Tab-separated table of C-alpha atoms and ligand atoms in Angstrom:
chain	number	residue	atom	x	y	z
A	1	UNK	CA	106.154	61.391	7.813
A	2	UNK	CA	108.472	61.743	5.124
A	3	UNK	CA	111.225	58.653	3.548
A	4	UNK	CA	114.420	59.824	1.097
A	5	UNK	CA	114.931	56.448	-1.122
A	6	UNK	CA	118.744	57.238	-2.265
A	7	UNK	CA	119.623	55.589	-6.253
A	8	UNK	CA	117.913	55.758	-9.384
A	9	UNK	CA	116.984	52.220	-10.542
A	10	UNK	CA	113.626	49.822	-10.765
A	11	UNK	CA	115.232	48.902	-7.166
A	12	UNK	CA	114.469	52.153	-6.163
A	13	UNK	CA	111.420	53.052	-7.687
A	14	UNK	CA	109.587	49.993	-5.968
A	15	UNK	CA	111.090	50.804	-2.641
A	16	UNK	CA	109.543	54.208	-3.297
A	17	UNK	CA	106.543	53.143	-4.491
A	18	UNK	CA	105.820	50.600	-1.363
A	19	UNK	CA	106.962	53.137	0.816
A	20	UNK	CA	104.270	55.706	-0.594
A	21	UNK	CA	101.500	53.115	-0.090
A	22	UNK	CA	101.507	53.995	3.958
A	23	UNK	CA	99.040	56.391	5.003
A	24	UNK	CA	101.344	57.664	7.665
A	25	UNK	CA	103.799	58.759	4.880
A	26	UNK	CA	103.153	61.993	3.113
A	27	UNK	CA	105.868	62.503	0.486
A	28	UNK	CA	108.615	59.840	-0.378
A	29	UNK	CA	112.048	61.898	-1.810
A	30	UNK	CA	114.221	59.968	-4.833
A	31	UNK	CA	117.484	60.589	-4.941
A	32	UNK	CA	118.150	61.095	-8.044
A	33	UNK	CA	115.404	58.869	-9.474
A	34	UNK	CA	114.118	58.196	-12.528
A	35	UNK	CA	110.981	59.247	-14.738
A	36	UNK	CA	108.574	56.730	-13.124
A	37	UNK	CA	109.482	58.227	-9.586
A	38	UNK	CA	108.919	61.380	-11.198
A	39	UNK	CA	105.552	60.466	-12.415
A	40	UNK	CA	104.490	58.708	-9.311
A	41	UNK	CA	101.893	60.129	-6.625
A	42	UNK	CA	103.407	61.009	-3.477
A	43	UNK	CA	106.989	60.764	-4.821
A	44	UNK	CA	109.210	63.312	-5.701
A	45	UNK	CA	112.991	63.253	-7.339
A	46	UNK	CA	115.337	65.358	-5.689
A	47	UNK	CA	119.038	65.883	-6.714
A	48	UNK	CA	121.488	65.917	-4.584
A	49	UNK	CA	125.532	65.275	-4.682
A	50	UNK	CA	125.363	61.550	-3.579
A	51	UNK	CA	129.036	61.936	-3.191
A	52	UNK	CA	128.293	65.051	-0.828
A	53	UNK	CA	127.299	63.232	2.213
A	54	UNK	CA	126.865	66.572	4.241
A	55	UNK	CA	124.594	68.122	1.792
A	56	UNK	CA	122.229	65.195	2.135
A	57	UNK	CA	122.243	65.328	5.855
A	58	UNK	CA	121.705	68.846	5.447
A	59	UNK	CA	118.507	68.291	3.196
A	60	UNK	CA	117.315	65.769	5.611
A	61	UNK	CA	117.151	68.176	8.640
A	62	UNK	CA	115.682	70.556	6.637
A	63	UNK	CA	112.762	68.543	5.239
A	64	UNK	CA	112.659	66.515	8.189
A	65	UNK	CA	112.966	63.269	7.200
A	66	UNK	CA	111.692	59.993	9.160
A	67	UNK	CA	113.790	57.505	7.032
A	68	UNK	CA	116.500	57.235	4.929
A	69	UNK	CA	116.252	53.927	2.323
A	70	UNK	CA	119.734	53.517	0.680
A	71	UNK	CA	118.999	51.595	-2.263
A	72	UNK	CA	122.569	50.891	-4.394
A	73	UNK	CA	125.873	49.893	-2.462
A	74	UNK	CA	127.634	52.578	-3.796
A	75	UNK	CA	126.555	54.761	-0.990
A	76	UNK	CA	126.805	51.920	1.340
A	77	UNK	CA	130.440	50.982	0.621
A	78	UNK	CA	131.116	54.690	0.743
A	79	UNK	CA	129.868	54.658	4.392
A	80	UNK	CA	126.972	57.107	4.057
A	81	UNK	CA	125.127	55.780	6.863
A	82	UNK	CA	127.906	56.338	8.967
A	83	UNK	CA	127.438	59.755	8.126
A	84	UNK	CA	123.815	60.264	8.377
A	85	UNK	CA	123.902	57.857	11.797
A	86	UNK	CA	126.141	60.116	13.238
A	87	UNK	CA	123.942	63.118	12.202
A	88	UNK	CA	120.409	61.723	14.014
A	89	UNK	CA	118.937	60.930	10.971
A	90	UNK	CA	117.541	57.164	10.980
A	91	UNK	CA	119.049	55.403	8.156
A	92	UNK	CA	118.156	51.883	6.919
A	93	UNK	CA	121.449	50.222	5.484
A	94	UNK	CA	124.510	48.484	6.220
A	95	UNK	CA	128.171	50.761	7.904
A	96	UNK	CA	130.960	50.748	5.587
A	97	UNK	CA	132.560	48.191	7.422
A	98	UNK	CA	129.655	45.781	7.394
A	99	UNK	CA	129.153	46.797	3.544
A	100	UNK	CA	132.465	45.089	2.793
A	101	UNK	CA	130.915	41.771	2.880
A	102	UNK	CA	130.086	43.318	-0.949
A	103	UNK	CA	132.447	45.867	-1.677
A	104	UNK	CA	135.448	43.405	-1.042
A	105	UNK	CA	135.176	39.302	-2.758
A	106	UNK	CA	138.385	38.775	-0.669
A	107	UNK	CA	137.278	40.277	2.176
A	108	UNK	CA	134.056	38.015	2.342
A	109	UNK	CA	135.591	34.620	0.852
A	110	UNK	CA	138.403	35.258	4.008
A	111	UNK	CA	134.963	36.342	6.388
A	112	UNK	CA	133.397	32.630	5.143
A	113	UNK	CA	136.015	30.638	5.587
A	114	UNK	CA	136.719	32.528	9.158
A	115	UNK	CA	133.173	32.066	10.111
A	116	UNK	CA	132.439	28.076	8.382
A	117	UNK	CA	130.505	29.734	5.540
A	118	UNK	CA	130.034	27.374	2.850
A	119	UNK	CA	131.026	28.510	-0.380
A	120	UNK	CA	133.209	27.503	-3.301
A	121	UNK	CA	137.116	26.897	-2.203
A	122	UNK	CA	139.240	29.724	-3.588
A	123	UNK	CA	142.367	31.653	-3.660
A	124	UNK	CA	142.814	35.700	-3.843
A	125	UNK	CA	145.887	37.462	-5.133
A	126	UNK	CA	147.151	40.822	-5.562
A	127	UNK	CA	150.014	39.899	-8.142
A	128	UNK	CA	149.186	39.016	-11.823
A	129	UNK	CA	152.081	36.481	-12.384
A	130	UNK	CA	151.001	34.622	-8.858
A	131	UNK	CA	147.789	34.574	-10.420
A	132	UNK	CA	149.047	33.205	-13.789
A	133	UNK	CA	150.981	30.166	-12.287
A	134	UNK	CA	148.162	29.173	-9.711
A	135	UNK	CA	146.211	28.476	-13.154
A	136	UNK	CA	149.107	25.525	-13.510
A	137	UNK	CA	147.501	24.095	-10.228
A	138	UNK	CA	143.515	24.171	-11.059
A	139	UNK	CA	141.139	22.209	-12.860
A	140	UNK	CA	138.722	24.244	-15.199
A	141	UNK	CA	136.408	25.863	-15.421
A	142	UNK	CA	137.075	28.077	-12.928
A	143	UNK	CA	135.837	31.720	-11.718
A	144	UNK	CA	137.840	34.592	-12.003
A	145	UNK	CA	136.424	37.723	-10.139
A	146	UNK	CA	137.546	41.137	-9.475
A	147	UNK	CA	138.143	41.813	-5.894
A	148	UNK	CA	136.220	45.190	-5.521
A	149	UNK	CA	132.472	46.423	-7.514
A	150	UNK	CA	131.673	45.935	-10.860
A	151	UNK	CA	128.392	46.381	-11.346
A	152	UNK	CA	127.769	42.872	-11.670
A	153	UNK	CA	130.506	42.525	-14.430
A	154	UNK	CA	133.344	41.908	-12.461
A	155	UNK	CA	132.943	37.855	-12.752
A	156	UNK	CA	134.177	35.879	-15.333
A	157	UNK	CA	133.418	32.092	-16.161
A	158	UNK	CA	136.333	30.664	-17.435
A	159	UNK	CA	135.632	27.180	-19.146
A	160	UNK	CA	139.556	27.062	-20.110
A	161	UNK	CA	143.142	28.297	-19.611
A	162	UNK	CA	142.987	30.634	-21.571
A	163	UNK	CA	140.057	32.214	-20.954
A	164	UNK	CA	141.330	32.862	-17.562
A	165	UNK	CA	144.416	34.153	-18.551
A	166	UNK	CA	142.127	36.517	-21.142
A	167	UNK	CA	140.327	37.009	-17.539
A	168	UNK	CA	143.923	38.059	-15.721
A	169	UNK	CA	145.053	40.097	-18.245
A	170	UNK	CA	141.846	42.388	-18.584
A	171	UNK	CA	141.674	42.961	-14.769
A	172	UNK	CA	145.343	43.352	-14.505
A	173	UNK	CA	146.694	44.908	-17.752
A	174	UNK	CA	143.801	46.183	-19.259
A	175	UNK	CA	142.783	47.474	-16.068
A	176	UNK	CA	139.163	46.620	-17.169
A	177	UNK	CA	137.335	47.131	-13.931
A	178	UNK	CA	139.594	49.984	-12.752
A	179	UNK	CA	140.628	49.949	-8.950
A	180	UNK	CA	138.157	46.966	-8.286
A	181	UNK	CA	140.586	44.682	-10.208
A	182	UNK	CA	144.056	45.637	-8.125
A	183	UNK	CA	143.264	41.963	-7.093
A	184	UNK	CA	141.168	38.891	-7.960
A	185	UNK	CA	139.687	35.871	-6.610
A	186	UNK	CA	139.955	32.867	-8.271
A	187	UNK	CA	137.352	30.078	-7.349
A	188	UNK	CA	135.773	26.790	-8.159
A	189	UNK	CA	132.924	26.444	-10.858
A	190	UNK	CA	130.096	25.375	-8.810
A	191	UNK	CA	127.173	23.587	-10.569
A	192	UNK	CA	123.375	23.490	-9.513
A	193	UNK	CA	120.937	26.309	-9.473
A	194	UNK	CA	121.203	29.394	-8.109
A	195	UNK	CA	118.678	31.522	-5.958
A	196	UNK	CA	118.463	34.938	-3.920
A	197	UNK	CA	118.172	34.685	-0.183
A	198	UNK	CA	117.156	38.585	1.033
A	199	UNK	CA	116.607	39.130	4.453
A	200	UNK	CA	116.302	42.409	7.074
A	201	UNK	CA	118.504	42.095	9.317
A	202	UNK	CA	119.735	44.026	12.466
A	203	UNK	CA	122.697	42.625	14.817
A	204	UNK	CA	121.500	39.139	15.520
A	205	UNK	CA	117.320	39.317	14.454
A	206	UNK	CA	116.704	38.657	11.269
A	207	UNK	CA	113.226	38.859	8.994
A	208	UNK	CA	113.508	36.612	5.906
A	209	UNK	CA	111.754	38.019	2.658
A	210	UNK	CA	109.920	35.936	0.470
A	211	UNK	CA	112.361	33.668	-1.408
A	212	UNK	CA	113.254	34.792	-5.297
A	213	UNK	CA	115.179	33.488	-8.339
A	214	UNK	CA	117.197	35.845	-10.388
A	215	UNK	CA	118.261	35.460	-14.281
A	216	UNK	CA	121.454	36.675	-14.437
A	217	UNK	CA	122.052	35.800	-18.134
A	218	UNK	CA	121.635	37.998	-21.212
A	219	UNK	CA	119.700	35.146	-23.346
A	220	UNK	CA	117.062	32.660	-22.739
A	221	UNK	CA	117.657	29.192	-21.548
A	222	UNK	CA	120.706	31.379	-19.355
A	223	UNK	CA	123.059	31.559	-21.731
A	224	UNK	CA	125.097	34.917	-22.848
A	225	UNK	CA	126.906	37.554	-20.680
A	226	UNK	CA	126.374	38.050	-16.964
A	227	UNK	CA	123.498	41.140	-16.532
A	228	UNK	CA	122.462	42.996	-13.574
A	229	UNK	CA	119.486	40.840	-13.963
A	230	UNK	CA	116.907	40.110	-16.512
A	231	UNK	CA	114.069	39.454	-14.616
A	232	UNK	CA	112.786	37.464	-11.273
A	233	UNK	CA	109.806	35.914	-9.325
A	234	UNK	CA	108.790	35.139	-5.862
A	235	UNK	CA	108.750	32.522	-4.287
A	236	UNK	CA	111.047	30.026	-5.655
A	237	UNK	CA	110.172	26.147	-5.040
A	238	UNK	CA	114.094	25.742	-5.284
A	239	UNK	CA	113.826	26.963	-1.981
A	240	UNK	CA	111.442	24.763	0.244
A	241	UNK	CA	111.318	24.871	4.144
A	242	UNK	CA	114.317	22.510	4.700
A	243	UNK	CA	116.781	24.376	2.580
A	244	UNK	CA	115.158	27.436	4.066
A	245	UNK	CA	116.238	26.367	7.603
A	246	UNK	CA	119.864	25.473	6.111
A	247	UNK	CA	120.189	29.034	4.789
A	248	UNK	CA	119.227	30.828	8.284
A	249	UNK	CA	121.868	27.985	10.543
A	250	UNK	CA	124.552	27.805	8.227
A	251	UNK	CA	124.764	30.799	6.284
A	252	UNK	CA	122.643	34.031	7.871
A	253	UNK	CA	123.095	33.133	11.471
A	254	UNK	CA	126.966	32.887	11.043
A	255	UNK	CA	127.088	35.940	9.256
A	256	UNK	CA	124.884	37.939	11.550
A	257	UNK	CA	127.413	36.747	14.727
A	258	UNK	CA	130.493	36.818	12.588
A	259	UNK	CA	130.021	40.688	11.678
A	260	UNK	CA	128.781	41.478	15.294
A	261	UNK	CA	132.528	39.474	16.639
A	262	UNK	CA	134.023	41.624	14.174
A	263	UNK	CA	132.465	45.086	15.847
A	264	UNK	CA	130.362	45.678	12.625
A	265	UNK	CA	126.543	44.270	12.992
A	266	UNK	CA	124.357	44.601	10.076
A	267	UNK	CA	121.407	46.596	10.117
A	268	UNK	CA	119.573	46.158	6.226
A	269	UNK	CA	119.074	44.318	3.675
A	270	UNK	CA	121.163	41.358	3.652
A	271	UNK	CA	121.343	39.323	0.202
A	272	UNK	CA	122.766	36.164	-0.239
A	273	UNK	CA	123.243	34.507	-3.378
A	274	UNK	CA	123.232	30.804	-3.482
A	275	UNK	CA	123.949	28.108	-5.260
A	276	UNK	CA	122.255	25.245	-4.799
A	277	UNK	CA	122.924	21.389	-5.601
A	278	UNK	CA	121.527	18.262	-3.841
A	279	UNK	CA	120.316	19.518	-1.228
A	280	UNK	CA	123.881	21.598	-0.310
A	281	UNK	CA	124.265	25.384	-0.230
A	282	UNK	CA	127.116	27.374	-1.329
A	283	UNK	CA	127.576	30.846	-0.825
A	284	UNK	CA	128.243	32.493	-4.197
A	285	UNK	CA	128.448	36.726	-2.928
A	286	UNK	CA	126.720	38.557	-0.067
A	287	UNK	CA	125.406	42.065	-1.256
A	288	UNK	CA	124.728	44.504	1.475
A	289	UNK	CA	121.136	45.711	-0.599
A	290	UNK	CA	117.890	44.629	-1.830
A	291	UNK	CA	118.873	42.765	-5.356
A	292	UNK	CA	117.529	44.296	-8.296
A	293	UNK	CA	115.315	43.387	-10.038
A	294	UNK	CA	114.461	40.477	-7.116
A	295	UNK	CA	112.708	43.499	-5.316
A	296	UNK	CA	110.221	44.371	-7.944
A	297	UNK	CA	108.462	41.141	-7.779
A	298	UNK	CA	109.055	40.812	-3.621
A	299	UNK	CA	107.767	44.010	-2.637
A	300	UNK	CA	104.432	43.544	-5.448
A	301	UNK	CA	103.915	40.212	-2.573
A	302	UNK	CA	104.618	42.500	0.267
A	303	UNK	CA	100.903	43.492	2.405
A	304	UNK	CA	102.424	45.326	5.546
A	305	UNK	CA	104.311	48.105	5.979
A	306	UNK	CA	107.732	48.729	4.406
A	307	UNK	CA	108.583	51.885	6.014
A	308	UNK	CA	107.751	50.374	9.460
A	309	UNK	CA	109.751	46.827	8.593
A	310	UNK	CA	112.833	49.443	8.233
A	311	UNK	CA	112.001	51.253	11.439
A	312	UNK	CA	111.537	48.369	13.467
A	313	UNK	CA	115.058	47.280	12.360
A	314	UNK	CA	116.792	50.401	12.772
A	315	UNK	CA	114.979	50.586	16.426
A	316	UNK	CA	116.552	47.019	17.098
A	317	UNK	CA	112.824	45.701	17.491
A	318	UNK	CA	112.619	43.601	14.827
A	319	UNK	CA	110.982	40.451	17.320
A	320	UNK	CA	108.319	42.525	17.333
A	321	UNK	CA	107.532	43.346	13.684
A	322	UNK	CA	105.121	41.208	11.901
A	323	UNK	CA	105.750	40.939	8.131
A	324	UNK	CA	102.831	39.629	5.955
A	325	UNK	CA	102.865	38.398	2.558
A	326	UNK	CA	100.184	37.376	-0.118
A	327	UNK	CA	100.109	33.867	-1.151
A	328	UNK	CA	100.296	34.921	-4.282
A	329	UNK	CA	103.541	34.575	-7.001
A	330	UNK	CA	104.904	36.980	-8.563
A	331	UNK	CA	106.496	37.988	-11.947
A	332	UNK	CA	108.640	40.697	-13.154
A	333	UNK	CA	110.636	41.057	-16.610
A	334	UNK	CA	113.287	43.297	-17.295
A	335	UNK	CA	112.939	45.153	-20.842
A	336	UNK	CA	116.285	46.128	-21.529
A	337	UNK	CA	118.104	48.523	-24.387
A	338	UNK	CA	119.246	46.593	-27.403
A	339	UNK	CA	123.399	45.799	-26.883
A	340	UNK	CA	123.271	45.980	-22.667
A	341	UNK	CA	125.055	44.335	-21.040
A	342	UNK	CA	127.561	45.959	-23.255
A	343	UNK	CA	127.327	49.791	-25.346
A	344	UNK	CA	123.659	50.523	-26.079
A	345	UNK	CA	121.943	53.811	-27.300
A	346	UNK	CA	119.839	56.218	-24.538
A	347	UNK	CA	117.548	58.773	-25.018
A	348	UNK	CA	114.810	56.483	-27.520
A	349	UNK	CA	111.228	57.650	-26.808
A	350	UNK	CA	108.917	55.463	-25.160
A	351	UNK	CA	105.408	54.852	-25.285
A	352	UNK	CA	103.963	53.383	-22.258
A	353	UNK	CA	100.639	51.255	-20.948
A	354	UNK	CA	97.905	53.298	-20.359
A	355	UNK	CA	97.489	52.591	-16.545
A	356	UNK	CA	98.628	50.198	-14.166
A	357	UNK	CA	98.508	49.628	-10.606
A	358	UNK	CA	97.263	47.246	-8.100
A	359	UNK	CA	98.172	43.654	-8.845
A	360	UNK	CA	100.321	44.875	-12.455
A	361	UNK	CA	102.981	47.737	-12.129
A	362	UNK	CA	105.584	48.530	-14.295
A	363	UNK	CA	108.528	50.046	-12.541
A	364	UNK	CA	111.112	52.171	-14.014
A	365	UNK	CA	114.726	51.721	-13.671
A	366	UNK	CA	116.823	53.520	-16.622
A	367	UNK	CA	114.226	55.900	-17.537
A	368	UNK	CA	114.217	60.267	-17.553
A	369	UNK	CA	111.725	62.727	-18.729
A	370	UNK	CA	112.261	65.088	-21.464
A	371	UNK	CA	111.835	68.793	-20.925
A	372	UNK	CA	108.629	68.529	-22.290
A	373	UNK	CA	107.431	65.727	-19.869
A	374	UNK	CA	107.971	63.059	-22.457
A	375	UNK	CA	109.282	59.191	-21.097
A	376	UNK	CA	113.380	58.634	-22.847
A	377	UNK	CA	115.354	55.878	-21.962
A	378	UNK	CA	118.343	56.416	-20.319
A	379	UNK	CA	119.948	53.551	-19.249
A	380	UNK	CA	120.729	49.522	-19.980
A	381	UNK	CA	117.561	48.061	-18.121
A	382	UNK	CA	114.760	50.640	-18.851
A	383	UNK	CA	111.660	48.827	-16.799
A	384	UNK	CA	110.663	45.965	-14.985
A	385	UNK	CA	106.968	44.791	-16.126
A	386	UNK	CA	105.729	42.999	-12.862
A	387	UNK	CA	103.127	41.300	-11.877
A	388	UNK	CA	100.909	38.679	-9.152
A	389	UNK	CA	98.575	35.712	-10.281
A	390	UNK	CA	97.049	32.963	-8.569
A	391	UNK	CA	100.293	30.677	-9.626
A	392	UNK	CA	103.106	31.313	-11.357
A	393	UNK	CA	102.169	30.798	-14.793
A	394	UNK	CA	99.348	32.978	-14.270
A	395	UNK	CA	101.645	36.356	-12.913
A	396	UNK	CA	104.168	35.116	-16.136
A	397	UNK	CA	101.221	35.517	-18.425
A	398	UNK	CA	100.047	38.989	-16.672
A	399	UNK	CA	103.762	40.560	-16.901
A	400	UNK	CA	104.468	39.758	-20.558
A	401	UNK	CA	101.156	40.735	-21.092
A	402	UNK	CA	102.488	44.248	-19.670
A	403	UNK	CA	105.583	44.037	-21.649
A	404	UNK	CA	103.518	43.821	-24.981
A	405	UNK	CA	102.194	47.415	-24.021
A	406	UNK	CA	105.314	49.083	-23.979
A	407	UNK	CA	107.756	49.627	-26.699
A	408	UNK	CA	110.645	51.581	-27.773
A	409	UNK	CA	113.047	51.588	-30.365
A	410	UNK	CA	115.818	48.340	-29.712
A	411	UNK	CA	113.898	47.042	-26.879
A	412	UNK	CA	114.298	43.763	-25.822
A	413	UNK	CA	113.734	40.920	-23.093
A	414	UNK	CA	114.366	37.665	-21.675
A	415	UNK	CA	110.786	35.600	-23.027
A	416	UNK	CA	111.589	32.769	-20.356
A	417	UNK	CA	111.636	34.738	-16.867
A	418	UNK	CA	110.160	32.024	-14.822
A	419	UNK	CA	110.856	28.765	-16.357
A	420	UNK	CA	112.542	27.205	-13.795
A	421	UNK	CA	109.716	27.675	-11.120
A	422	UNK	CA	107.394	26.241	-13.652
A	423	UNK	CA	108.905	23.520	-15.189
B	1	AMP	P1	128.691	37.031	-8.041
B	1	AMP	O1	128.745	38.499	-8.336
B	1	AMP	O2	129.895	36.530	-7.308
B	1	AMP	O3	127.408	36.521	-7.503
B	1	AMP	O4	128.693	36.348	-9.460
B	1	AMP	C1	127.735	36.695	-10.458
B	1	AMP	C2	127.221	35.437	-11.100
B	1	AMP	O5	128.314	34.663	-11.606
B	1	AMP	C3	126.494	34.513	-10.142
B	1	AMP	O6	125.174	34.881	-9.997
B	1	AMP	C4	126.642	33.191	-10.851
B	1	AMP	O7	125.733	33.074	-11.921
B	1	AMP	C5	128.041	33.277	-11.439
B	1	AMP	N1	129.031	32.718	-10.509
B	1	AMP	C6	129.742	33.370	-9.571
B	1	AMP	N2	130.561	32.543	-8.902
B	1	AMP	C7	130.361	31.322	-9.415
B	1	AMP	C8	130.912	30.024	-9.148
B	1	AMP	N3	131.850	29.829	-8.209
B	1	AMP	N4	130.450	28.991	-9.878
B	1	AMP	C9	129.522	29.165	-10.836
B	1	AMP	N5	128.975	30.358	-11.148
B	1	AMP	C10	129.390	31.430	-10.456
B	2	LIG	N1	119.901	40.780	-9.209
B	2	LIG	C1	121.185	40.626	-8.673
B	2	LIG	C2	121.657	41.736	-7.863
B	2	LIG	O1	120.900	42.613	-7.462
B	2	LIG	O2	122.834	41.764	-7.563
């Protein structure tokens, strides 16, 4: 059997890489991906126009692929498993419709509120002077986020007035996230600790993935810009069985019947970040995807079958499926290019560990290979070192341990991934 993983990033290259690990698969495509899905056994990067929906069909016939992994939501909010649905090729990912619950922050504070969603109260607005004079009415700080995608960017803390006016006026004047800011939602601050809540899910059955903690901040002790992600591990003890159960009633369950009333039912990944505070839950965003780099460290904990997980969903026979996990925790840090989130320098040789595999794995995210088969960086986060021990502590110590063996000029990481599960 043969998977096509679409995107490019250390997302991808695990969802590769776990898909490759079933005997039953012979050759897993990447669409575009990077050096380490180049280098990979079993893998292969393919490009393709990813805006060209008809030419991926088209390669899918042809090579006869079993499954189609959409990794980014890109694709997703562009509807292109609509497209390859409607061509009989078995796609795992969310419609364009049901993708909205992360290509639109109005359209899923209005589905949360429609639904009894907890999350932070808000308003949304399409006009920059309503915006301005609905400041006169709030209490600070406040959140000021750009309706459409942003690569993570579009969200801005502001701790004062100003800063959200500074906020307004780059999404509306400056234009700073492009179309995504032709409106804005402006929301409470919430306060407590936040963690990722990733699920399959198709119409109404749902598999929940092992529980993870993102850290979305630039600099240790979370402080600094807003990232992609620095780094994550599995499970988090933020998230015990009770707040488990509150997650599934008040937040996934909701969700799963809300989008079905609205004639779009999820089939995919479903991510929801959280905030959480005494025992509450707010809804912070959905994505419609695996987070990255939350599924580094997941899959590393994942024992069964990924590709069948994905088929079992997209057959709508998930009740069936049984999902197994090792008890052991996980660890994965993100080794970034000096000056991301903001302008940083690309093509910087790299030299990397001698081997890994098994229980340590570094996966690739903004990586490429030279013409001469050399590793260059070629994007903000460059790897994710990640790794399992018998605690915590233990898969910490094994994954910086792996980040000591790779270096490149105006590298640099987060040293506290972690700290919050162990403290
Ligand atoms: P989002 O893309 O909406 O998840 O926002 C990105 C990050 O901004 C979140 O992971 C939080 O760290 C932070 N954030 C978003 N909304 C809020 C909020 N209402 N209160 C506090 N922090 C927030
Ligand atoms: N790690 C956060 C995200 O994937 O959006």
């Amino acid at each position: 059997m043969k998977v096509l993983v679409i995107g490019s990033g250390g997302r991808e290259h695990a969802l590769a890489w776990k898909s490759s690990q079933d005997d039953a698969v012979t050759k897993v495509f990447v669409c575009p991906g990077n050096a380490g899905t180049a280098l990979e056994e079993k893998l292969e990067n393919i490009s393709l126009d990813l805006n060209n929906f008809k030419e991926i069909a088209d390669f899918c016939k042809n090579e006869n692929i079993a499954l189609v992994i959409i990794g980014p939501e890109q694709p997703l909010v562009m509807g292109m498993t609509d497209f390859l649905q409607a061509n009989d090729i078995s796609t795992f990912g969310p419609s364009e419709a049901a993708a909205q619950l992360e290509g639109s922050k109005t359209f899923s504070k209005d589905f949360f509120i429609k639904y009894g969603i907890p999350t932070a109260s808000y308003a949304a607005f399409d006009s920059y002077n309503k915006a301005l004079m609905y400041l006169d009415e709030i209490e600070f700080p406040a959140v000021v986020k750009a309706d459409g995608l942003a690569a993570g960017k579009g969200v801005i803390i502001c701790n004062t007035k100003n800063d959200a006016v500074s906020a307004l006026d780059s999404i509306f004047k400056d234009q700073a996230f492009g179309e995504a800011g032709s409106s804005v939602v402006i929301e409470d601050f919430l306060e407590g600790e936040e963690a990722s809540f990733i699920a399959v899910v198709s119409k109404d059955k749902i598999i929940p993935l092992a529980t993870s903690q993102d850290h979305k901040a630039v600099g240790e002790g979370d402080v600094g810009l807003n990232t992609g992600g620095m780094g994550a591990y599995s499970p988090a003890p933020i998230v015990d069985e009770k707040i488990h159960q509150k997650i599934i009633d008040e937040v996934m369950t909701p969700t799963m019947h809300g989008l079905i009333s609205e004639g779009s039912p999820y089939l995919g990944f479903l991510y929801a970040g959280l905030m959480i505070k005494d025992g509450e839950i707010k809804v912070l965003e959905f994505n419609c995807r695996f987070g990255d780099p939350e599924t580094q460290p997941i899959l590393l904990r994942l024992k069964s079958s990924l590709v069948e997980l994905c088929l079992a969903a997209i057959n709508d026979d998930l009740e069936s499926h049984k999902i197994e996990w090792t008890e052991k925790h996980s660890c994965g840090v993100v080794i970034a290019s000096q000056g991301y989130p903001e302008s940083y320098e690309s093509n910087k040789l790299v030299s990397l560990p001698n081997n890994d595999g098994g229980e340590i794995k570094l996966f690739h995210a903004g990586t490429k290979l030279s013409s001469n088969n050399e590793v260059l960086t070629s994007g903000g986060r460059v790897f994710c070192a990640t790794a399992l021990g018998d605690n915590l502590k233990e898969a910490q110590a094994k994954a910086y341990n792996l980040v000591d063996q790779v270096s490149f000029e105006g590298a640099f990481y987060r040293k506290d991934i972690g700290f919050k599960g162990i403290k």
